Every structure is written in C-alpha cells, then in structure tokens.
Short mmCIF file of C-alpha atoms in Angstrom, two decimals:
data_model
loop_
_atom_site.label_atom_id
_atom_site.label_comp_id
_atom_site.label_asym_id
_atom_site.label_seq_id
_atom_site.Cartn_x
_atom_site.Cartn_y
_atom_site.Cartn_z
CA MET A 1 -9.51 -56.02 47.19
CA ASN A 2 -9.94 -54.25 50.49
CA GLU A 3 -8.90 -50.73 51.46
CA ARG A 4 -5.80 -51.90 53.33
CA ASN A 5 -4.40 -53.66 50.28
CA ARG A 6 -5.03 -50.62 48.17
CA GLY A 7 -2.99 -48.54 50.57
CA GLY A 8 -6.01 -46.60 51.74
CA ASP A 9 -6.13 -44.09 54.58
CA ASP A 10 -8.56 -46.01 56.77
CA GLY A 11 -6.25 -46.64 59.72
CA ALA A 12 -6.52 -50.46 59.54
CA ALA A 13 -4.75 -52.72 62.06
CA GLN A 14 -1.97 -53.61 59.61
CA PRO A 15 0.30 -51.13 57.81
CA PRO A 16 -0.97 -50.45 54.29
CA GLY A 17 0.80 -51.92 51.31
CA MET A 18 2.21 -49.83 48.50
CA PRO A 19 -0.65 -48.47 46.35
CA ARG A 20 -1.08 -49.90 42.88
CA TRP A 21 -0.55 -46.49 41.22
CA VAL A 22 2.92 -46.26 42.80
CA LYS A 23 3.88 -49.73 41.53
CA VAL A 24 2.54 -49.08 38.02
CA SER A 25 4.23 -45.64 37.84
CA GLY A 26 7.50 -47.11 39.09
CA LEU A 27 7.43 -49.86 36.45
CA LEU A 28 6.68 -47.30 33.73
CA VAL A 29 9.58 -45.08 34.85
CA LEU A 30 11.93 -48.10 34.91
CA ALA A 31 10.79 -49.12 31.42
CA VAL A 32 11.34 -45.61 30.02
CA ALA A 33 14.75 -45.38 31.74
CA ALA A 34 15.76 -48.76 30.27
CA VAL A 35 14.72 -47.64 26.77
CA LEU A 36 16.72 -44.41 27.16
CA VAL A 37 19.80 -46.31 28.34
CA VAL A 38 19.54 -48.69 25.36
CA ILE A 39 19.16 -45.74 22.96
CA MET A 40 22.21 -44.02 24.47
CA LEU A 41 24.28 -47.20 24.27
CA LEU A 42 23.25 -47.84 20.66
CA SER A 43 24.01 -44.24 19.67
CA GLY A 44 27.45 -44.44 21.34
CA GLY A 45 26.60 -41.66 23.75
CA ASP A 46 28.76 -40.95 26.77
CA HIS A 47 26.35 -39.50 29.27
CA GLY A 48 26.37 -38.87 32.99
CA PRO A 49 27.07 -36.21 35.63
CA ARG A 50 30.80 -36.47 34.80
CA LEU A 51 29.98 -35.01 31.41
CA HIS A 52 28.98 -31.73 33.05
CA THR A 53 31.84 -31.29 35.46
CA GLY A 54 34.39 -29.10 33.80
CA ALA A 55 32.10 -28.89 30.77
CA GLY A 56 33.52 -25.52 29.83
CA ASP A 57 36.98 -26.98 29.53
CA LEU A 58 35.67 -29.79 27.36
CA ILE A 59 33.83 -27.39 25.08
CA ARG A 60 36.75 -24.99 24.83
CA THR A 61 39.23 -27.83 24.27
CA SER A 62 37.16 -29.24 21.44
CA LEU A 63 36.89 -25.77 19.89
CA VAL A 64 40.64 -25.17 20.18
CA VAL A 65 41.34 -28.56 18.63
CA ARG A 66 38.94 -27.89 15.76
CA ALA A 67 40.17 -24.33 15.28
CA ALA A 68 43.75 -25.59 15.08
CA GLY A 69 42.69 -28.13 12.45
CA LEU A 70 43.97 -31.03 14.56
CA MET B 1 3.62 -27.94 63.71
CA ARG B 2 0.48 -26.89 61.89
CA MET B 3 0.43 -23.48 60.23
CA ARG B 4 -2.28 -20.99 61.00
CA SER B 5 -4.77 -20.54 58.17
CA ALA B 6 -3.46 -17.14 57.06
CA VAL B 7 0.15 -18.33 57.02
CA ARG B 8 -0.78 -21.55 55.21
CA LYS B 9 -2.62 -19.61 52.49
CA LEU B 10 0.31 -17.24 52.07
CA VAL B 11 2.89 -20.05 51.77
CA LEU B 12 0.58 -22.02 49.46
CA SER B 13 0.11 -18.97 47.23
CA ILE B 14 3.87 -18.44 46.99
CA HIS B 15 4.37 -22.16 46.30
CA LEU B 16 1.80 -22.11 43.49
CA VAL B 17 3.35 -19.00 41.91
CA VAL B 18 6.94 -20.26 41.98
CA SER B 19 6.17 -23.86 40.99
CA VAL B 20 3.94 -22.97 38.05
CA GLY B 21 6.38 -20.19 37.17
CA TRP B 22 9.15 -22.82 37.06
CA ILE B 23 7.13 -24.81 34.52
CA GLY B 24 6.53 -21.68 32.42
CA ALA B 25 10.21 -20.69 32.52
CA ALA B 26 11.20 -24.26 31.62
CA GLY B 27 8.88 -24.03 28.61
CA ALA B 28 10.58 -20.80 27.49
CA TYR B 29 13.97 -22.49 27.97
CA VAL B 30 12.90 -25.45 25.78
CA ALA B 31 11.97 -22.98 23.02
CA LEU B 32 15.51 -21.52 23.14
CA ASP B 33 17.00 -25.01 23.34
CA LEU B 34 15.03 -26.08 20.25
CA THR B 35 16.45 -23.05 18.44
CA THR B 36 20.01 -24.24 19.10
CA VAL B 37 19.14 -27.58 17.50
CA ARG B 38 17.20 -26.31 14.48
CA SER B 39 18.94 -23.07 13.49
CA ASP B 40 22.13 -22.44 11.50
CA ASP B 41 21.94 -18.65 11.86
CA PRO B 42 25.00 -17.64 13.97
CA ASP B 43 23.33 -14.55 15.43
CA LEU B 44 20.29 -16.57 16.45
CA LEU B 45 22.50 -19.31 17.92
CA ARG B 46 24.52 -16.79 19.94
CA SER B 47 21.34 -15.17 21.24
CA ALA B 48 19.75 -18.51 22.08
CA TYR B 49 22.72 -19.85 24.09
CA MET B 50 23.13 -16.54 25.94
CA GLY B 51 19.37 -16.37 26.54
CA MET B 52 19.38 -19.92 27.94
CA ASP B 53 22.11 -19.00 30.41
CA LEU B 54 20.28 -15.84 31.45
CA VAL B 55 16.92 -17.60 31.89
CA VAL B 56 18.48 -20.43 33.89
CA ARG B 57 20.55 -18.25 36.22
CA SER B 58 18.09 -15.45 36.85
CA VAL B 59 14.73 -17.25 36.66
CA ILE B 60 14.76 -21.05 36.67
CA VAL B 61 17.28 -21.71 39.46
CA PRO B 62 15.67 -19.23 41.91
CA LEU B 63 12.21 -20.62 41.11
CA ALA B 64 13.42 -24.21 41.59
CA ILE B 65 14.93 -23.47 44.99
CA ALA B 66 11.86 -21.48 46.04
CA THR B 67 9.60 -24.34 44.91
CA LEU B 68 11.57 -26.85 46.95
CA LEU B 69 11.61 -24.68 50.09
CA THR B 70 7.95 -23.66 49.99
CA GLY B 71 6.92 -27.23 49.11
CA VAL B 72 8.70 -28.61 52.17
CA ALA B 73 7.26 -25.82 54.34
CA ILE B 74 3.68 -26.36 53.19
CA SER B 75 4.01 -30.13 53.68
CA LEU B 76 5.40 -29.83 57.21
CA GLY B 77 2.89 -27.13 58.15
CA THR B 78 -0.24 -29.02 57.11
CA ARG B 79 -1.88 -32.38 57.73
CA TRP B 80 -0.18 -33.84 54.64
CA GLY B 81 3.27 -34.04 56.25
CA LEU B 82 6.46 -34.72 54.31
CA PHE B 83 6.62 -38.53 54.51
CA ARG B 84 3.04 -39.54 55.27
CA HIS B 85 1.59 -39.85 51.78
CA TYR B 86 3.17 -41.47 48.75
CA TRP B 87 2.20 -38.59 46.46
CA VAL B 88 4.03 -36.10 48.71
CA VAL B 89 7.14 -38.29 49.00
CA ILE B 90 7.28 -38.87 45.23
CA SER B 91 6.70 -35.17 44.54
CA LEU B 92 9.57 -34.32 46.89
CA LEU B 93 11.92 -36.87 45.30
CA LEU B 94 11.11 -35.68 41.78
CA THR B 95 11.54 -32.02 42.74
CA VAL B 96 14.89 -32.72 44.41
CA LEU B 97 16.01 -34.73 41.37
CA ALA B 98 14.96 -31.96 38.96
CA THR B 99 16.73 -29.33 41.09
CA VAL B 100 19.98 -31.32 41.36
CA VAL B 101 20.08 -32.04 37.60
CA LEU B 102 19.32 -28.36 36.95
CA LEU B 103 22.15 -27.18 39.20
CA VAL B 104 24.60 -29.60 37.56
CA GLU B 105 23.40 -28.59 34.10
CA THR B 106 23.84 -24.89 34.92
CA ARG B 107 27.63 -25.23 34.55
CA THR B 108 27.28 -26.71 31.08
CA ILE B 109 24.88 -23.96 30.01
CA ALA B 110 27.19 -21.23 31.36
CA ALA B 111 30.12 -22.74 29.42
CA LEU B 112 28.07 -22.96 26.22
CA ALA B 113 26.97 -19.33 26.61
CA GLU B 114 30.56 -18.23 27.24
CA VAL B 115 31.75 -19.88 24.03
CA ALA B 116 28.75 -18.54 22.08
CA ALA B 117 29.38 -15.00 23.36
CA ASP B 118 33.03 -15.10 22.26
CA PRO B 119 33.27 -13.07 19.01
CA SER B 120 36.06 -15.35 17.76
CA THR B 121 33.75 -18.38 17.78
CA THR B 122 33.02 -19.22 14.15
CA ARG B 123 29.71 -20.12 12.55
CA ASP B 124 30.71 -23.81 12.28
CA GLU B 125 31.80 -23.90 15.90
CA LEU B 126 28.50 -22.37 16.98
CA SER B 127 26.59 -24.97 14.98
CA GLY B 128 28.73 -27.70 16.58
CA LEU B 129 27.99 -26.71 20.16
CA SER B 130 26.01 -29.30 22.10
CA SER B 131 22.38 -29.02 23.08
CA THR B 132 20.70 -29.54 26.45
CA LEU B 133 17.38 -30.52 24.88
CA VAL B 134 17.20 -34.01 26.43
CA HIS B 135 17.58 -32.54 29.92
CA SER B 136 15.23 -29.63 29.36
CA VAL B 137 12.43 -31.71 27.86
CA GLY B 138 12.97 -34.43 30.48
CA GLY B 139 12.87 -31.82 33.23
CA LEU B 140 9.66 -30.35 31.88
CA VAL B 141 8.04 -33.81 31.85
CA VAL B 142 9.11 -34.36 35.48
CA LEU B 143 7.67 -30.99 36.52
CA LEU B 144 4.37 -31.76 34.80
CA ALA B 145 4.26 -35.15 36.55
CA VAL B 146 4.71 -33.40 39.92
CA LEU B 147 1.94 -30.94 39.00
CA VAL B 148 -0.44 -33.81 38.18
CA LEU B 149 0.42 -35.55 41.47
CA ASN B 150 -0.25 -32.34 43.41
CA VAL B 151 -3.61 -31.77 41.72
CA TYR B 152 -4.96 -35.36 41.96
CA LYS B 153 -3.33 -36.27 45.29
CA PRO B 154 -3.74 -40.04 44.76
CA ARG B 155 -4.48 -42.07 47.89
CA GLY B 156 -1.89 -44.06 49.76
CA LEU B 157 -0.37 -43.78 53.21
CA THR B 158 3.26 -44.68 53.84
CA ARG B 159 4.11 -46.83 56.87
CA HIS B 160 5.19 -43.67 58.66
CA GLY B 161 1.91 -41.97 57.78
CA TRP B 162 -0.08 -45.00 58.89
CA ARG B 163 1.71 -45.10 62.27
CA ALA B 164 1.12 -41.36 62.77
CA GLN B 165 -2.56 -41.79 61.94
CA VAL B 166 -2.95 -44.73 64.35
CA GLN B 167 -1.19 -42.76 67.07
CA ALA B 168 -3.40 -39.72 66.50
CA THR B 169 -6.53 -41.90 66.61
CA SER B 170 -5.55 -43.62 69.84
CA ASP B 171 -4.32 -40.41 71.46
CA PRO B 172 -6.50 -37.55 70.21
CA ALA B 173 -5.09 -35.14 72.80
#
C-alpha cells in the first residue's frame, strides 16, 4: 500500500484517500451508536434533544402529579 | 494567517489550560452525577444536584466555549489549518458536538437543581429525579478521544489540505 492510499502527506499527483484510521474509527463509532440505540429501544427509553427542551416543566409536572397522588 | 511564535505559544498555552481543565471539571461533574444515582440521602442529593448546576454554569460551559474558540484560533494561525488534516476536522466536530450537547443539557441540569433546591421537594421526589450520567460519561469519553487525537496527530490530509499543499509546493512565494 503506497503513501497516497494511506492518505499520507506526500503531495502526490492524486488527492489522498481517507486514511484507514478514520474509516476504522467511524465504523467503531457507528457500531457503538447502534448498540446504544438498541439498548434504548429495548429499555423503552424516550431520548433526544426534545427531552431537554422545557425539561423543567416536565420535571415539575411529574412532581406535581406525584405529589397530588394522581 | 500564521501567528507569530509568541502569540502562538500564548494561545496554545490557554488552549491547553482550558481544554484539560474542561476534562477535569467534567470528571468532577461525573462524581456528582454518580452521587445522584447511588445515594438515597436527601441532603446529599440536594447538594449534588445544586453542585452539578453550579459546576456546569460557572466552570464547564465557560471552559467549553474557551476550548472551542482557542482551538479554532490555534488551527487557523498555524500550519495545521482547520480543514487540512482529518485529525483537526474530527477534533473540531467532536468539540462542537460536545459543546452543543452540553448547552442543551444545561437547561435540564438547571431544572433538576431548581427542584432539588425547593424545600418542599420530598425525599422520594429527590430520589426520583433523573440523572444525566449517560451524557456526562459520554461527554467525558468524547473529550478524552479529542485529547488522544491532539496528542498523536494521526496522518491524513483532506482533499482541501492536499490542494493547499500542492498549491504551496508549486507556488512557494
């Protein structure tokens, strides 16, 4: 495997390809993300940025509901 | 535009202090977050939630923003550039991601601290408050990954970096 294919900094005539460490890291991150998504789905979690918007209202509402014994 | 040596060293020093400080503060935050998961003591829970809010607002958010700004400055002011090397681009993306998630999470933490600080909140309610442990541990892992990238600086030019290098070689002036 030459330097160009490894994404080296040698200024070859063709643009360098993506380095192997980027591809491997990307695949690892995707695999971990997929596992986390599966875990969240199996545990019935409702997760996402929407969860945090107005979080105070959600927390207070749940406390009011519990405090009222509803 | 390249920075002069003295300026580069100053910006790099600030970047090192704030970025490593961010990791340290995140570690302290995880300790408080773990307390909210493991403890049933209402006083300890109140203190932990209020401490988390204080640490995030007064330490972690300023350090995150300072890390992002000094990181961009040091990249643009040196030969590394912002989009020339994969390790710089990935570091930037991860830092932006960590900062955005942090800023979104700040609202949740403030709300949790507000409820915890309310004297009418009962022991059971305190124990039932949610945790931010997944985000805090995940954020710490991301920050450590960026640190490793910045120390090892793995090889790999982007297409933009390659074009800039070819241009500089063919036109040294």
